[in-house]
Amino acid sequence: MGAATCALNPATCVGGVLKGGASSLFTLLVAWVVGSVQWIVHGLAAVLDSTGNPGQVLAASRGEFSALVPLAPVLLVIGLAVATLQALRHGDSGALWRAYLGVAPACVAGVVLARPVGRLVLEAVDQASSASAAHVATHVAALARFLAVVPLGVPGAAVGMIASLLIAGSMLVWCELVLRTLALALLLAVVPVVVPLCALPSLRRLGWRLAETFAVVAASKLVIVVTLALGTSELTTPSMATVVAGAVTLLLATASPFALLRLVPVMESTALAGLEGLRARAARAAGVPGPGRLRGLVPAPEIEDPGPPERPADLGIPMWEGAGEVSLPEWDPDAPRPAPPVVGERPVRTGHVAYLRDRLGPVVGWHWDD
């Protein structure tokens, strides 16, 4: 019957064979994707333990850190010299005390204690992450059992799409943890170069920014683990709707560290610069001319130069009127001289206060009685 049908209508027979082959191929592809999801999701817990280990980060940065340590004293001396010249130029003795008794010891302590303090911070973050990821393994095992037995009525295309979302989220989390390890190793390696530059007055905040960035990048693992725990808890619910919500949550776990990095002041200043650029582009798109264009479009008003003010002869202060010329008697050398003053007790002259008035107002004077 089948052979006769194929002989009478070969196109239908060929179409049926191709349809059956495509269906089998798609079923095998979905099964392969689901099997890959099980392997990747099972390895998430091991990835969280293997990447970001404090010993691994310190070992990766040991060689570069040791190679850059000899540059730290040279940079510190240069920074102190610049700070000294600037303090002497401005006459600020307090800046000298701060540079030599505050900043210089802090730079030395920062270079010496960078690796031990970094180990303590990473170990604290790992312990908190382990406590938060205590139930991740259980949820992952339940997820593997749920994906192994697909409920009836679920199309294969939907299962393949959900499995692809899970694979993408898992790989992004894996790559993000690897990049986190590299970033932590890089931040530790550049400590001998960055910290001594804090002796320069213009780079005084550079060391704090480095410490803040290291703390935020180290804490990003805790945020990833918490978000991953929420995502895997949603993935274990026996419902396709909750599985989709859990897959999206797993993808959001890769974006959670970027939200944490916005707390760093460097990122805030970059965001402000970006907003300034957006505002300038919006102004250009709206056709609002800038100050340079307005300067060329609007002519400057012509203002007559008044010139220097006229200086009066008396400087604006009224002068006292003089009494006129006074004639003096001619000197006669043969004339008798006046009697010399009486030698003895000095005569006492008496007088009283006289209140007079002239054209400028009241005047207080003195009138002798004799």
XYZ file of C-alpha atoms in Angstrom:
370
model
C 0.000 0.000 0.000
C 2.758 2.402 0.955
C 4.884 1.390 -2.026
C 1.901 1.771 -4.319
C 1.167 5.232 -2.926
C 4.786 6.270 -3.435
C 4.635 4.947 -6.982
C 1.442 6.844 -7.756
C 2.415 10.111 -5.921
C 6.202 10.278 -5.416
C 6.120 13.953 -4.306
C 3.962 13.110 -1.289
C 6.242 10.232 -0.390
C 9.378 12.389 -0.596
C 7.692 15.140 1.478
C 6.747 12.648 4.181
C 10.285 11.273 4.344
C 11.784 14.768 4.601
C 9.256 15.780 7.257
C 10.013 12.715 9.346
C 13.752 13.260 9.004
C 13.473 16.937 9.982
C 11.325 16.051 12.994
C 13.834 13.448 14.142
C 16.719 15.870 13.624
C 14.951 18.610 15.601
C 14.174 16.153 18.411
C 17.824 15.118 18.585
C 18.894 18.795 18.571
C 16.557 19.625 21.468
C 17.806 16.607 23.401
C 21.414 17.701 22.784
C 20.674 21.227 24.003
C 18.875 19.940 27.110
C 21.808 17.639 27.867
C 24.197 20.574 27.539
C 22.049 22.583 29.939
C 22.251 19.834 32.529
C 26.038 19.714 32.282
C 26.483 23.518 32.402
C 24.036 24.059 35.266
C 25.652 21.270 37.275
C 29.023 22.993 36.809
C 27.846 26.389 38.098
C 28.511 25.534 41.733
C 32.002 24.264 40.885
C 32.669 27.393 38.836
C 31.722 29.632 41.751
C 34.211 27.811 43.961
C 37.050 27.630 41.426
C 36.974 31.206 40.064
C 37.667 34.118 42.357
C 39.557 32.055 44.929
C 41.750 34.373 47.082
C 44.784 32.172 46.544
C 44.240 32.189 42.793
C 43.928 35.997 42.658
C 47.036 36.540 44.794
C 49.039 34.012 42.792
C 48.060 35.681 39.510
C 49.186 39.118 40.723
C 52.344 38.058 42.589
C 54.771 38.367 39.670
C 53.620 41.783 38.439
C 53.372 43.104 41.994
C 56.959 42.074 42.775
C 58.197 43.578 39.496
C 56.558 46.960 40.187
C 57.562 47.264 43.856
C 61.007 48.837 43.044
C 59.207 51.697 41.292
C 57.229 52.633 44.398
C 60.061 54.516 46.248
C 60.980 56.475 43.125
C 57.403 57.563 42.527
C 56.962 58.421 46.202
C 60.070 60.640 46.197
C 58.879 62.410 43.045
C 55.464 62.986 44.567
C 56.922 64.352 47.804
C 59.233 66.671 45.847
C 56.320 68.082 43.866
C 54.247 68.479 47.044
C 57.161 70.269 48.750
C 57.638 72.711 45.874
C 53.940 73.449 45.760
C 53.764 74.011 49.531
C 56.790 76.336 49.437
C 55.298 78.260 46.546
C 52.043 78.861 48.402
C 53.690 79.298 51.800
C 51.592 76.490 53.315
C 53.533 74.826 56.120
C 50.577 72.605 57.015
C 50.767 70.960 53.598
C 54.369 69.937 54.316
C 53.376 68.333 57.614
C 50.518 66.481 55.959
C 52.687 65.288 53.067
C 55.573 63.933 55.179
C 53.740 62.795 58.328
C 50.422 61.716 56.844
C 50.472 60.933 53.143
C 53.938 59.354 52.893
C 53.408 56.831 55.767
C 49.948 56.036 54.383
C 51.437 55.287 50.941
C 54.074 52.987 52.425
C 51.459 51.191 54.529
C 49.186 50.845 51.491
C 51.887 49.125 49.429
C 52.929 46.832 52.285
C 49.413 45.878 53.421
C 47.776 45.645 49.976
C 48.087 41.881 49.567
C 47.191 40.870 53.167
C 44.191 43.181 53.257
C 43.139 42.008 49.795
C 43.276 38.390 50.990
C 41.084 39.226 53.999
C 38.514 41.000 51.819
C 38.368 38.139 49.304
C 38.062 35.508 52.026
C 35.221 37.440 53.678
C 33.388 37.714 50.347
C 33.924 33.996 49.647
C 32.527 33.016 53.035
C 29.467 35.203 52.516
C 29.024 33.770 49.011
C 29.276 30.199 50.290
C 26.631 30.930 52.915
C 24.330 32.447 50.285
C 24.872 29.586 47.821
C 24.144 26.811 50.311
C 20.943 25.770 48.519
C 22.151 26.327 44.960
C 23.311 22.707 44.543
C 19.903 21.376 45.648
C 18.059 23.659 43.255
C 20.393 22.720 40.407
C 19.799 18.995 40.994
C 16.026 19.543 40.977
C 16.373 21.567 37.769
C 18.275 18.728 36.099
C 15.539 16.240 37.043
C 12.855 18.604 35.743
C 14.534 19.129 32.368
C 15.212 15.405 31.959
C 11.473 14.664 31.942
C 9.729 17.271 29.790
C 6.013 17.574 30.616
C 3.551 16.408 27.996
C 2.130 19.110 25.798
C 5.237 21.304 25.859
C 6.445 22.006 22.297
C 9.997 21.116 21.480
C 10.705 24.621 20.190
C 9.778 26.105 23.581
C 12.024 23.626 25.370
C 14.877 24.497 22.996
C 14.436 28.247 23.541
C 14.388 27.886 27.332
C 17.439 25.632 27.194
C 19.237 28.201 25.019
C 18.443 30.935 27.569
C 19.844 28.760 30.340
C 23.023 28.075 28.366
C 23.509 31.784 27.578
C 22.975 32.815 31.201
C 25.313 30.143 32.539
C 28.098 30.991 30.093
C 27.774 34.726 30.789
C 28.020 34.121 34.530
C 31.063 31.917 33.951
C 32.800 34.539 31.786
C 31.894 37.290 34.233
C 33.493 35.418 37.119
C 36.655 34.894 35.070
C 36.790 38.607 34.214
C 36.275 39.411 37.885
C 39.332 37.340 38.779
C 41.427 39.106 36.139
C 40.233 42.537 37.304
C 41.100 41.786 40.941
C 44.556 40.547 39.955
C 45.125 43.682 37.858
C 44.048 46.005 40.684
C 46.435 44.280 43.097
C 49.287 44.346 40.579
C 49.121 48.129 40.005
C 49.113 49.026 43.714
C 52.916 49.769 43.820
C 52.445 52.282 40.985
C 49.123 53.895 41.892
C 49.480 54.280 45.665
C 52.794 56.280 45.645
C 51.224 58.718 43.193
C 48.890 59.799 45.990
C 51.748 61.968 47.273
C 50.986 64.351 44.408
C 48.390 66.901 45.565
C 46.402 66.581 42.345
C 46.223 62.748 42.635
C 45.457 62.546 46.350
C 42.157 60.690 45.781
C 43.625 58.089 43.422
C 44.418 55.586 46.182
C 40.915 55.783 47.631
C 39.421 55.221 44.199
C 41.599 52.124 43.743
C 40.491 50.719 47.113
C 36.827 51.449 46.377
C 37.042 49.765 42.987
C 38.720 46.675 44.458
C 36.066 46.399 47.182
C 33.204 46.745 44.694
C 34.659 44.214 42.236
C 35.288 41.778 45.096
C 31.727 42.206 46.384
C 30.283 41.619 42.914
C 30.670 37.859 43.444
C 28.293 38.032 46.403
C 25.720 39.859 44.274
C 26.106 37.287 41.490
C 25.674 34.386 43.908
C 22.577 35.888 45.540
C 20.970 36.560 42.159
C 21.961 33.092 40.954
C 20.403 31.513 44.037
C 17.150 33.346 43.339
C 17.251 32.280 39.699
C 17.863 28.604 40.439
C 15.135 28.594 43.091
C 12.710 29.810 40.422
C 13.991 27.245 37.930
C 13.089 24.307 40.177
C 9.347 25.079 40.214
C 7.453 22.504 38.119
C 5.928 25.062 35.732
C 7.139 26.388 32.398
C 6.150 29.971 33.278
C 8.312 29.950 36.384
C 11.110 28.283 34.431
C 11.086 31.199 31.970
C 11.114 33.682 34.872
C 14.054 31.831 36.417
C 15.963 31.845 33.122
C 15.507 35.616 32.826
C 16.648 35.997 36.437
C 19.745 33.980 35.598
C 20.483 36.387 32.739
C 19.984 39.338 35.076
C 22.625 37.876 37.393
C 25.210 38.847 34.797
C 24.060 42.495 34.882
C 23.905 42.848 38.675
C 27.637 43.699 39.146
C 27.301 46.628 36.750
C 24.602 48.106 38.965
C 26.969 47.712 41.903
C 29.792 49.433 40.008
C 27.650 52.577 39.734
C 28.415 53.174 43.402
C 32.045 53.950 42.516
C 32.660 57.719 42.170
C 34.670 57.167 39.001
C 31.650 55.583 37.368
C 29.456 58.432 38.619
C 31.719 61.056 37.048
C 31.761 59.066 33.794
C 27.973 58.939 33.860
C 27.803 62.692 34.416
C 30.138 63.254 31.469
C 27.916 61.031 29.362
C 24.846 63.006 30.412
C 26.600 66.235 29.427
C 27.323 64.745 26.017
C 23.697 63.635 25.644
C 22.483 67.118 26.526
C 24.824 68.686 23.951
C 23.684 66.240 21.282
C 20.027 66.922 22.150
C 20.623 70.660 21.855
C 22.249 70.195 18.454
C 19.378 67.988 17.312
C 16.835 70.605 18.431
C 18.659 73.296 16.476
C 19.645 75.366 19.504
C 22.764 77.348 18.545
C 25.689 77.274 20.907
C 27.482 80.307 22.318
C 29.880 80.403 19.361
C 27.059 80.517 16.821
C 25.179 83.175 18.788
C 28.333 85.279 18.870
C 28.414 85.274 15.085
C 24.665 85.839 14.595
C 24.024 88.642 17.097
C 26.231 91.734 16.523
C 27.830 93.329 19.530
C 26.365 96.761 20.445
C 28.552 99.797 19.740
C 29.471 101.510 23.014
C 31.319 104.818 23.021
C 34.422 104.830 25.142
C 33.912 107.505 27.846
C 37.640 107.899 28.392
C 39.348 108.640 31.688
C 37.451 110.886 34.160
C 38.472 114.534 34.461
C 40.453 115.243 37.585
C 39.534 118.594 39.254
C 42.231 120.938 40.513
C 41.081 120.742 44.149
C 40.399 116.971 44.023
C 36.747 117.721 44.803
C 37.445 119.008 48.348
C 36.385 122.621 49.134
C 39.293 124.837 50.153
C 39.416 127.403 52.988
C 39.476 130.964 51.781
C 42.713 132.767 52.611
C 42.963 136.105 54.535
C 44.906 137.770 51.756
C 48.450 139.051 51.743
C 49.807 140.315 55.101
C 52.390 143.143 55.042
C 55.338 142.812 57.389
C 57.238 145.836 58.801
C 60.653 146.463 57.464
C 63.493 145.281 59.609
C 65.618 148.056 61.149
C 68.904 146.836 62.613
C 69.321 150.079 64.646
C 65.907 149.874 66.290
C 65.875 149.011 70.001
C 65.240 145.397 70.746
C 62.248 144.387 72.839
C 62.733 143.759 76.513
C 63.740 140.217 77.313
C 61.170 138.099 79.091
C 61.035 138.158 82.837
C 63.106 135.348 84.256
C 61.292 133.621 87.049
C 57.881 132.044 87.371
C 56.201 131.470 84.056
C 53.052 133.536 83.706
C 49.875 131.564 83.420
C 47.716 132.413 80.466
C 44.028 131.851 80.748
C 41.346 131.574 78.154
C 38.059 129.967 77.330
C 36.464 127.889 74.584
C 34.921 129.893 71.800
C 32.176 128.511 69.543
C 32.212 130.202 66.194
C 30.573 129.629 62.831
C 31.822 130.143 59.355
C 30.409 129.307 55.912
C 31.312 125.651 56.304
C 29.575 125.226 59.642
C 30.263 125.478 63.383
C 33.881 125.756 64.565
C 35.268 125.118 68.044
C 38.150 127.411 68.986
C 40.020 128.908 71.947
C 40.118 132.570 73.048
C 42.974 133.860 75.249
C 41.934 136.325 77.937
C 45.041 138.458 77.515
